[in-house]
Amino acid sequence: MSKILLLGGSRQQIPSILCAKKKGCHVITCDYLPDNPGHRYSDEYHNISTTEKEAVLALAKKLKIDGVVSYASDPSAATAAYVAEEMGLPGNPYRSVEILTKKDKFRSFLYEHGFSTPKSKGYFSYEDARNEFLSFTAPVFVKPVDSSGSKGISLVHDINDLKKAYDNAQFFSREKRIIIEESVSAYLYQVAGDGFSVDGNLVFRCFGNDHFDLGNSNPFVPVAATFPCIMPLEIQAKIHEEIQRLINLLQMRTGAYNFDIRVGKDGKIYLMEVAPRNGGCYIPQVIKLATGTDMVKYTIQAALGEDCSKLGAADPKGCYGYFSVHSHNAGILKNIQIENSVRKNNILKVYLNQMIGDKIKPYASSNAAIGIIIMKFRSSSEMLELADRPDKWIKVIVE
């Protein structure tokens, strides 16, 4: 029986745990949150932070694992790569994964290799950031270099607003490092989605459309992703080529990726995020509905060094998406009202993180979602209308 170590046990990581169990693996989970619901499904749990790579390595050696996975989690992706590399297990190069999971390193790598990328620079001190602020063309984004779920992001128009944005970004950075990055004016929707490489070839990708709620305290965290992508096919082909070039340069091998990509109004392809892990918010489950491709299964197989050669391109058949149930305000959750026709015609499954009577936070990052709704749409026009205008069909009531 293969032993597999899954880094994390959050609600969204349960599919990977169940997949490994179904495969007959002895499943081990670890993180610093013993009450995480995923641990109830694993064979054993260890209270070790997934970002403490030496401690996780010691655990992995002690347990003599056969594979390690960071499913739907940026913070632990580098740990998984480190453990795999140190133990000679299947995985992608640790150095390359570090580049993909550190925003300043990623931007520098893209620039050095001729990719289109916004001007940016990482900073450890506010003084250095302030001294160089005027060298950027405002508005600029100020972000933690190493956070996930869109935490700690601010759009800054004026140097007088920099200190607040800097402190906010640094608060969410484990390394206490931030990045200043010029903004990119996007053509159509930001491109979302997941992909998978086998032996260095991007054999599967499913692009979608990111949707945002400008009424949120952080309007830069997606509230939905819908599939298929409405971007012209020739542009999607160019995006594929740029991702493949990145995979080649980083000498990535076999594994999953989560994408956030912008096509500029200048026609250039901007790889904003190419995270070396499956997407969160149940994106792999949405993609399975759309294409029939089970990316969770291939992620587990890849971690164990098993053959993934059967994975190939598959276009979406029908329109699907996820929607993050969220509130603009903090308070006590009193009710979630959903328009009857949407409840009947579009909703396939609901995953709730909060229950009526719970305290909820405003939607400033993806981990503040009250829940995730998996949806099917009868047309692309209905898909975009419901994802762009959730105020027409769902109301979250808080007091």
PDB file of C-alpha atoms in Angstrom, residues 72 74-75 103 141-155 165 168-169 171-174 190 210-213 216-224 258-260 262 272-273 275 277 280-281 322 324 362-369:
ATOM      1  CA  ALA A  72      -5.013  23.723  -3.917  1.00  0.00           C
ATOM      2  CA  ASP A  74       0.275  27.904  -2.670  1.00  0.00           C
ATOM      3  CA  PRO A  75       1.980  28.179   0.754  1.00  0.00           C
ATOM      4  CA  LYS A 103       5.663  36.974  -6.867  1.00  0.00           C
ATOM      5  CA  PHE A 141      -0.735  47.088  -6.992  1.00  0.00           C
ATOM      6  CA  VAL A 142       0.896  46.472  -3.632  1.00  0.00           C
ATOM      7  CA  LYS A 143       0.884  42.771  -2.721  1.00  0.00           C
ATOM      8  CA  PRO A 144       2.529  40.272  -0.377  1.00  0.00           C
ATOM      9  CA  VAL A 145       5.057  38.266  -2.387  1.00  0.00           C
ATOM     10  CA  ASP A 146       3.959  34.960  -0.860  1.00  0.00           C
ATOM     11  CA  SER A 147       0.278  35.008   0.072  1.00  0.00           C
ATOM     12  CA  SER A 148      -2.618  33.234  -1.623  1.00  0.00           C
ATOM     13  CA  GLY A 149      -6.346  33.794  -2.033  1.00  0.00           C
ATOM     14  CA  SER A 150      -5.808  37.471  -3.001  1.00  0.00           C
ATOM     15  CA  LYS A 151      -5.026  38.410   0.611  1.00  0.00           C
ATOM     16  CA  GLY A 152      -3.352  41.743   1.302  1.00  0.00           C
ATOM     17  CA  ILE A 153      -3.744  43.303  -2.162  1.00  0.00           C
ATOM     18  CA  SER A 154      -4.296  47.054  -2.588  1.00  0.00           C
ATOM     19  CA  LEU A 155      -4.467  49.344  -5.605  1.00  0.00           C
ATOM     20  CA  ALA A 165      -1.154  49.403   1.555  1.00  0.00           C
ATOM     21  CA  ASN A 168      -1.578  45.533   4.810  1.00  0.00           C
ATOM     22  CA  ALA A 169       0.537  43.521   2.365  1.00  0.00           C
ATOM     23  CA  PHE A 171       0.810  41.641   7.445  1.00  0.00           C
ATOM     24  CA  PHE A 172      -0.156  38.813   5.075  1.00  0.00           C
ATOM     25  CA  SER A 173       3.407  37.971   4.030  1.00  0.00           C
ATOM     26  CA  ARG A 174       5.199  35.155   5.823  1.00  0.00           C
ATOM     27  CA  GLN A 190      -9.005  37.749 -16.807  1.00  0.00           C
ATOM     28  CA  ASP A 210     -12.610  35.285 -13.743  1.00  0.00           C
ATOM     29  CA  HIS A 211     -15.400  37.445 -12.322  1.00  0.00           C
ATOM     30  CA  PHE A 212     -15.059  40.146  -9.641  1.00  0.00           C
ATOM     31  CA  ASP A 213     -17.356  42.106  -7.324  1.00  0.00           C
ATOM     32  CA  ASN A 216     -16.110  44.109  -1.977  1.00  0.00           C
ATOM     33  CA  SER A 217     -13.590  45.628   0.410  1.00  0.00           C
ATOM     34  CA  ASN A 218     -11.013  43.815  -1.733  1.00  0.00           C
ATOM     35  CA  PRO A 219     -12.392  43.993  -5.295  1.00  0.00           C
ATOM     36  CA  PHE A 220      -9.399  42.043  -6.654  1.00  0.00           C
ATOM     37  CA  VAL A 221     -10.376  38.645  -5.261  1.00  0.00           C
ATOM     38  CA  PRO A 222     -12.427  36.634  -7.796  1.00  0.00           C
ATOM     39  CA  VAL A 223     -15.986  35.807  -6.781  1.00  0.00           C
ATOM     40  CA  ALA A 224     -16.529  33.331  -9.621  1.00  0.00           C
ATOM     41  CA  ASN A 258      -3.587  27.024 -11.634  1.00  0.00           C
ATOM     42  CA  PHE A 259      -3.678  30.073 -13.912  1.00  0.00           C
ATOM     43  CA  ASP A 260      -4.482  33.774 -13.639  1.00  0.00           C
ATOM     44  CA  ARG A 262      -4.374  38.731 -18.509  1.00  0.00           C
ATOM     45  CA  MET A 272       0.017  36.964 -13.750  1.00  0.00           C
ATOM     46  CA  GLU A 273       0.033  33.680 -11.813  1.00  0.00           C
ATOM     47  CA  ALA A 275       0.769  28.375  -9.498  1.00  0.00           C
ATOM     48  CA  ARG A 277      -0.865  23.234  -7.825  1.00  0.00           C
ATOM     49  CA  GLY A 280      -8.972  26.222  -5.140  1.00  0.00           C
ATOM     50  CA  CYS A 281     -12.694  26.968  -4.931  1.00  0.00           C
ATOM     51  CA  TYR A 322     -18.266  28.204  -9.317  1.00  0.00           C
ATOM     52  CA  SER A 324     -18.237  32.225  -3.910  1.00  0.00           C
ATOM     53  CA  PRO A 362     -16.371  40.781   4.616  1.00  0.00           C
ATOM     54  CA  TYR A 363     -15.036  39.133   1.476  1.00  0.00           C
ATOM     55  CA  ALA A 364     -11.482  40.453   1.469  1.00  0.00           C
ATOM     56  CA  SER A 365      -9.916  37.108   0.449  1.00  0.00           C
ATOM     57  CA  SER A 366     -11.094  33.742  -0.801  1.00  0.00           C
ATOM     58  CA  ASN A 367     -10.921  32.181   2.675  1.00  0.00           C
ATOM     59  CA  ALA A 368     -13.724  34.564   3.769  1.00  0.00           C
ATOM     60  CA  ALA A 369     -16.202  32.814   1.480  1.00  0.00           C
TER      61      ALA A 369
END
